[in-house]
Tab-separated table of C-alpha atoms in Angstrom:
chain	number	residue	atom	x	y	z
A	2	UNK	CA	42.870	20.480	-60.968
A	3	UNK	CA	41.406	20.775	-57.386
A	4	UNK	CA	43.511	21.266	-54.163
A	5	UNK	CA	43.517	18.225	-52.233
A	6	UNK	CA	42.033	21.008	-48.504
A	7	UNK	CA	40.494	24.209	-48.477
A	8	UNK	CA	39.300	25.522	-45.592
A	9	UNK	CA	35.882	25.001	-45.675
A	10	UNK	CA	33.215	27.570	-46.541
A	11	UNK	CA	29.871	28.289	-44.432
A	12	UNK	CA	27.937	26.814	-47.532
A	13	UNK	CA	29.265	23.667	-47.899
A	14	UNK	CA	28.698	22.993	-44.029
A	15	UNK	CA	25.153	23.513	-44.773
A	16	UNK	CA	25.136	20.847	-47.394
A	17	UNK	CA	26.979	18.534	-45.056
A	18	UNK	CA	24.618	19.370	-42.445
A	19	UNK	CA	21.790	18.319	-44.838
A	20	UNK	CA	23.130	15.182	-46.509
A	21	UNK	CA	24.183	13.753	-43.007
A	22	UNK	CA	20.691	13.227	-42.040
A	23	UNK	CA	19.699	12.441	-45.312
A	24	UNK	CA	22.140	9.601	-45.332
A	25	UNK	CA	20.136	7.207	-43.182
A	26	UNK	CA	16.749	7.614	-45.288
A	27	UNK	CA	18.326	7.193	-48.482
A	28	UNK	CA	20.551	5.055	-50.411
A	29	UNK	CA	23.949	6.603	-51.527
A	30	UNK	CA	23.247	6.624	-55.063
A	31	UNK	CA	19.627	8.319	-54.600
A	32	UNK	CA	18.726	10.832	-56.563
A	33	UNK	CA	18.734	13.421	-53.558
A	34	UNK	CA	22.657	12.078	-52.006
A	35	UNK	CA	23.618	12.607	-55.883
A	36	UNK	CA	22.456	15.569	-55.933
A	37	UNK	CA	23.620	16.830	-52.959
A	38	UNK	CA	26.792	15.381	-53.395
A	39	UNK	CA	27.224	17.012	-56.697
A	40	UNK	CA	26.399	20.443	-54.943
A	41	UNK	CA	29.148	19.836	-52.952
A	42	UNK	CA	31.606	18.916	-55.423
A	43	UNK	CA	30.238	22.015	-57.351
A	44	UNK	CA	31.082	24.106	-54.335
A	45	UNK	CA	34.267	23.112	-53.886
A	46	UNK	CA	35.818	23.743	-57.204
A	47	UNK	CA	33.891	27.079	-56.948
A	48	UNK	CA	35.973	27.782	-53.873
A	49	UNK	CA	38.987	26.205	-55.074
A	50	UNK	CA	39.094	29.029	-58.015
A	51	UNK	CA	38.051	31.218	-55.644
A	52	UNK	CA	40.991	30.691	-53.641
A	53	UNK	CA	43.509	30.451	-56.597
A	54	UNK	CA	42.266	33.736	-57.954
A	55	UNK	CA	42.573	35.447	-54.517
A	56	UNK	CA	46.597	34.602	-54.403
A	57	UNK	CA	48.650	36.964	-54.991
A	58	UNK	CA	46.138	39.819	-54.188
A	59	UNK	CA	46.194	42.324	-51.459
A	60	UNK	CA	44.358	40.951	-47.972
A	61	UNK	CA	42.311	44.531	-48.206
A	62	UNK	CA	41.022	44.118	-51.844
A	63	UNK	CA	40.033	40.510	-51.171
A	64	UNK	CA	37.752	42.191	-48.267
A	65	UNK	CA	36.298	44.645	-50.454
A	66	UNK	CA	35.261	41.784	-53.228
A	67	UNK	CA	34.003	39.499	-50.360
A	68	UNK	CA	32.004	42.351	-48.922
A	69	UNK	CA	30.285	42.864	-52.523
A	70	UNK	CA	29.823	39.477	-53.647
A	71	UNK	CA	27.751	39.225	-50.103
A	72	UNK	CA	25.896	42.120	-50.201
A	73	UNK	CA	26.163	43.799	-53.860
A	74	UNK	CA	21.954	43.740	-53.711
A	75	UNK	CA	22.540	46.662	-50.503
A	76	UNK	CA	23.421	50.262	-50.838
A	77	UNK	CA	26.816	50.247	-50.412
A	78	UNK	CA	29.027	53.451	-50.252
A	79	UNK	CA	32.999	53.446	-50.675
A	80	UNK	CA	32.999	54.123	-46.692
A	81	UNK	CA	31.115	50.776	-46.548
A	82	UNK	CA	33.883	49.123	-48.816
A	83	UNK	CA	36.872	50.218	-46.872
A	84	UNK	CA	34.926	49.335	-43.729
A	85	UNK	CA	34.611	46.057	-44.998
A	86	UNK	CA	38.195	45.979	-45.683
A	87	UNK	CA	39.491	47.414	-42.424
A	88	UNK	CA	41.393	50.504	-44.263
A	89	UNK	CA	40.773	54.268	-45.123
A	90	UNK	CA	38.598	54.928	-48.418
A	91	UNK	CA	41.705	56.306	-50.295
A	92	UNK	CA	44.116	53.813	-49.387
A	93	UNK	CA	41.210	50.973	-50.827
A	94	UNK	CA	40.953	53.084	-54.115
A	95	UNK	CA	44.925	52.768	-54.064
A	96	UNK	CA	45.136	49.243	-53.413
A	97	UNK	CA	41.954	48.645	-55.741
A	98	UNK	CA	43.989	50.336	-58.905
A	99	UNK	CA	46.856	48.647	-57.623
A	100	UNK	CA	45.780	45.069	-58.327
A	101	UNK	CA	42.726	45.516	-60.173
A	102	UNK	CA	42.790	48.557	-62.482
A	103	UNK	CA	39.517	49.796	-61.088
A	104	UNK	CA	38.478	51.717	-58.339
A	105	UNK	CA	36.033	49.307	-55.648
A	106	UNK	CA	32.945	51.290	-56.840
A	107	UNK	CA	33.947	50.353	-60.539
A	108	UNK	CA	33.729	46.787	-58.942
A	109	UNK	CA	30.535	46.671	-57.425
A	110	UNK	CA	28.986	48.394	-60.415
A	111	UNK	CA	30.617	45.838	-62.678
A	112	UNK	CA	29.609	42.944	-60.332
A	113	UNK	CA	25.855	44.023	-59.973
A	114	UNK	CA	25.964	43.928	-63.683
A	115	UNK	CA	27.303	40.303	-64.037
A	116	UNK	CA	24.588	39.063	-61.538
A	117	UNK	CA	22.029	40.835	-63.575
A	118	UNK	CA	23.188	39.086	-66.904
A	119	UNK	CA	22.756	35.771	-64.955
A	120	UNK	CA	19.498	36.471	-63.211
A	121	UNK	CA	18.221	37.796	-66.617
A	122	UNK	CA	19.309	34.841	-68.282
A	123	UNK	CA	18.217	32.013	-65.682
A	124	UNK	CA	15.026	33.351	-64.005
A	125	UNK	CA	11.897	35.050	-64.851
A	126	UNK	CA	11.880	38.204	-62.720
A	127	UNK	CA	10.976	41.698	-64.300
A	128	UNK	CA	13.824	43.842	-65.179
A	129	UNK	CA	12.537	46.449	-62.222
A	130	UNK	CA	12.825	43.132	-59.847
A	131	UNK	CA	16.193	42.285	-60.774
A	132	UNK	CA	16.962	45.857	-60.688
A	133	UNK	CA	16.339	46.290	-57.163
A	134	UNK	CA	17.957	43.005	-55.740
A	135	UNK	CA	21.019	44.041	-57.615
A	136	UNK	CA	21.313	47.455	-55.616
A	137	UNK	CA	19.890	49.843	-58.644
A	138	UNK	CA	17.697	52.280	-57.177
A	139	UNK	CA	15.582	52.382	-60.055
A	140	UNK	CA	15.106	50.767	-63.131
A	141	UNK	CA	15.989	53.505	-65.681
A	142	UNK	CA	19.258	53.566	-63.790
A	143	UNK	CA	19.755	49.640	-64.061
A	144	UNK	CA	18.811	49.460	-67.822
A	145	UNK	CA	20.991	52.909	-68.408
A	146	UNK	CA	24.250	51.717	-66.915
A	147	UNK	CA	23.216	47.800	-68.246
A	148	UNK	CA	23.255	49.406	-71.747
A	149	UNK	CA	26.640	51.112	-70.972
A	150	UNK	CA	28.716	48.025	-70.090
A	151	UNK	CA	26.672	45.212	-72.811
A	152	UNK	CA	25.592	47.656	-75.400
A	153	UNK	CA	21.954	46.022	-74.886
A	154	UNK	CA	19.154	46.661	-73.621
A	155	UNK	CA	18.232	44.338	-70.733
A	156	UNK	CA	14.998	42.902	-72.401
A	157	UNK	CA	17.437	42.913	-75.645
A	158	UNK	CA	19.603	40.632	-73.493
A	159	UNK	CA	17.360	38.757	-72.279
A	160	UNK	CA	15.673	38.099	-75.561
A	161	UNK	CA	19.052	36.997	-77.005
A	162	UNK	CA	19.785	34.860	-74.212
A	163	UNK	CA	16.833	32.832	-74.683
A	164	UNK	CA	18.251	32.191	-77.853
A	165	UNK	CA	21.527	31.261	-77.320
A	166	UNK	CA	23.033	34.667	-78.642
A	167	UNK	CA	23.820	37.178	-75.313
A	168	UNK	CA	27.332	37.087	-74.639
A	169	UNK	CA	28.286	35.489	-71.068
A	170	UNK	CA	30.739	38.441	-69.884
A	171	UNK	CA	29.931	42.227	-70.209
A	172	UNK	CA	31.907	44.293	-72.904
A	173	UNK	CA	35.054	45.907	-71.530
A	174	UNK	CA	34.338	49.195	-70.300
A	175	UNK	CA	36.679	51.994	-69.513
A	176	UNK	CA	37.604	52.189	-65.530
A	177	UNK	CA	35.986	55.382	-65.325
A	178	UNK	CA	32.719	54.863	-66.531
A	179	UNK	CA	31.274	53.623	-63.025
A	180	UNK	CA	33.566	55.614	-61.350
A	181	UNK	CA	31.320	58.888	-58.553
């Protein structure tokens, strides 16, 4: 079940930005106004759980997660974090445990991770590549902490996703493991 209004995110003004134009070109049941329409409605549910997971959750934690889902592929500190957040670096790590049994750093690492499952699943990039536009330094240290949280290998993923076979969320992993 969808809200009936969110407030609207930056990316589904771009679509609407796009699909106005395309309106005039194309009849409404094209295969581009489709498309685009089904981005749309795509996005929205996206934001709608989105929002529903965010209630209930402190205003500096939902900061923190915003600031990594936008830029987990930077370097980003706990300084950077808390920044993000508009609080100290200890009272984040507080709030973090708090609400999410982690500290922030715990959730970046654990985040990069996820977006390395998908991009390993649904593109063709080297494991170095996807190493780097996750935020690894290197990839020994991608592949090392990959191995940590899936028990694979990131080829081995890979090779299982092709397959049909690679789990879709990382193993649980003890808080601490992530944790500098």
């Amino acid at each position: 079940r969808l809200p009936f209004a969110l407030p609207i995110a930056e990316a589904l003004n771009r679509i609407v930005d796009v699909m106005i134009p395309c309106r005039a070109g194309n009849a409404p049941d094209s295969p581009l106004m489709r498309a685009l329409g089904l981005s749309a409605l795509e996005l929205y549910a996206a934001e709608s759980a989105h929002h529903a997971e965010m209630r209930g959750v402190h205003r500096a934690v939902m900061l923190c997660k915003q600031a990594v889902r936008e830029r987990f592929g930077e370097p980003l500190r706990l300084s950077d974090l808390a920044a993000a957040a508009n609080v100290s670096p200890e009272h984040l790590v507080r709030l973090f445990r708090q609400y999410e049994g982690m500290t922030p750093i715990s959730h970046l690492w654990r985040f990069r991770i996820e977006r390395c499952e998908q991009m390993l699943r649904e593109t063709g990039l080297g494991v170095h590549e996807i190493a780097l536009r996750a935020g690894f330094k290197n990839g020994h240290h991608f592949s090392r902490m990959f191995r940590r949280v899936t028990g694979l290998t990131p080829t081995e993923f890979r090779s299982r996703a092709a397959f049909g076979n690679a789990d879709s969320t990382p193993a649980p992993a003890p808080p601490s493991e992530f944790s500098h």
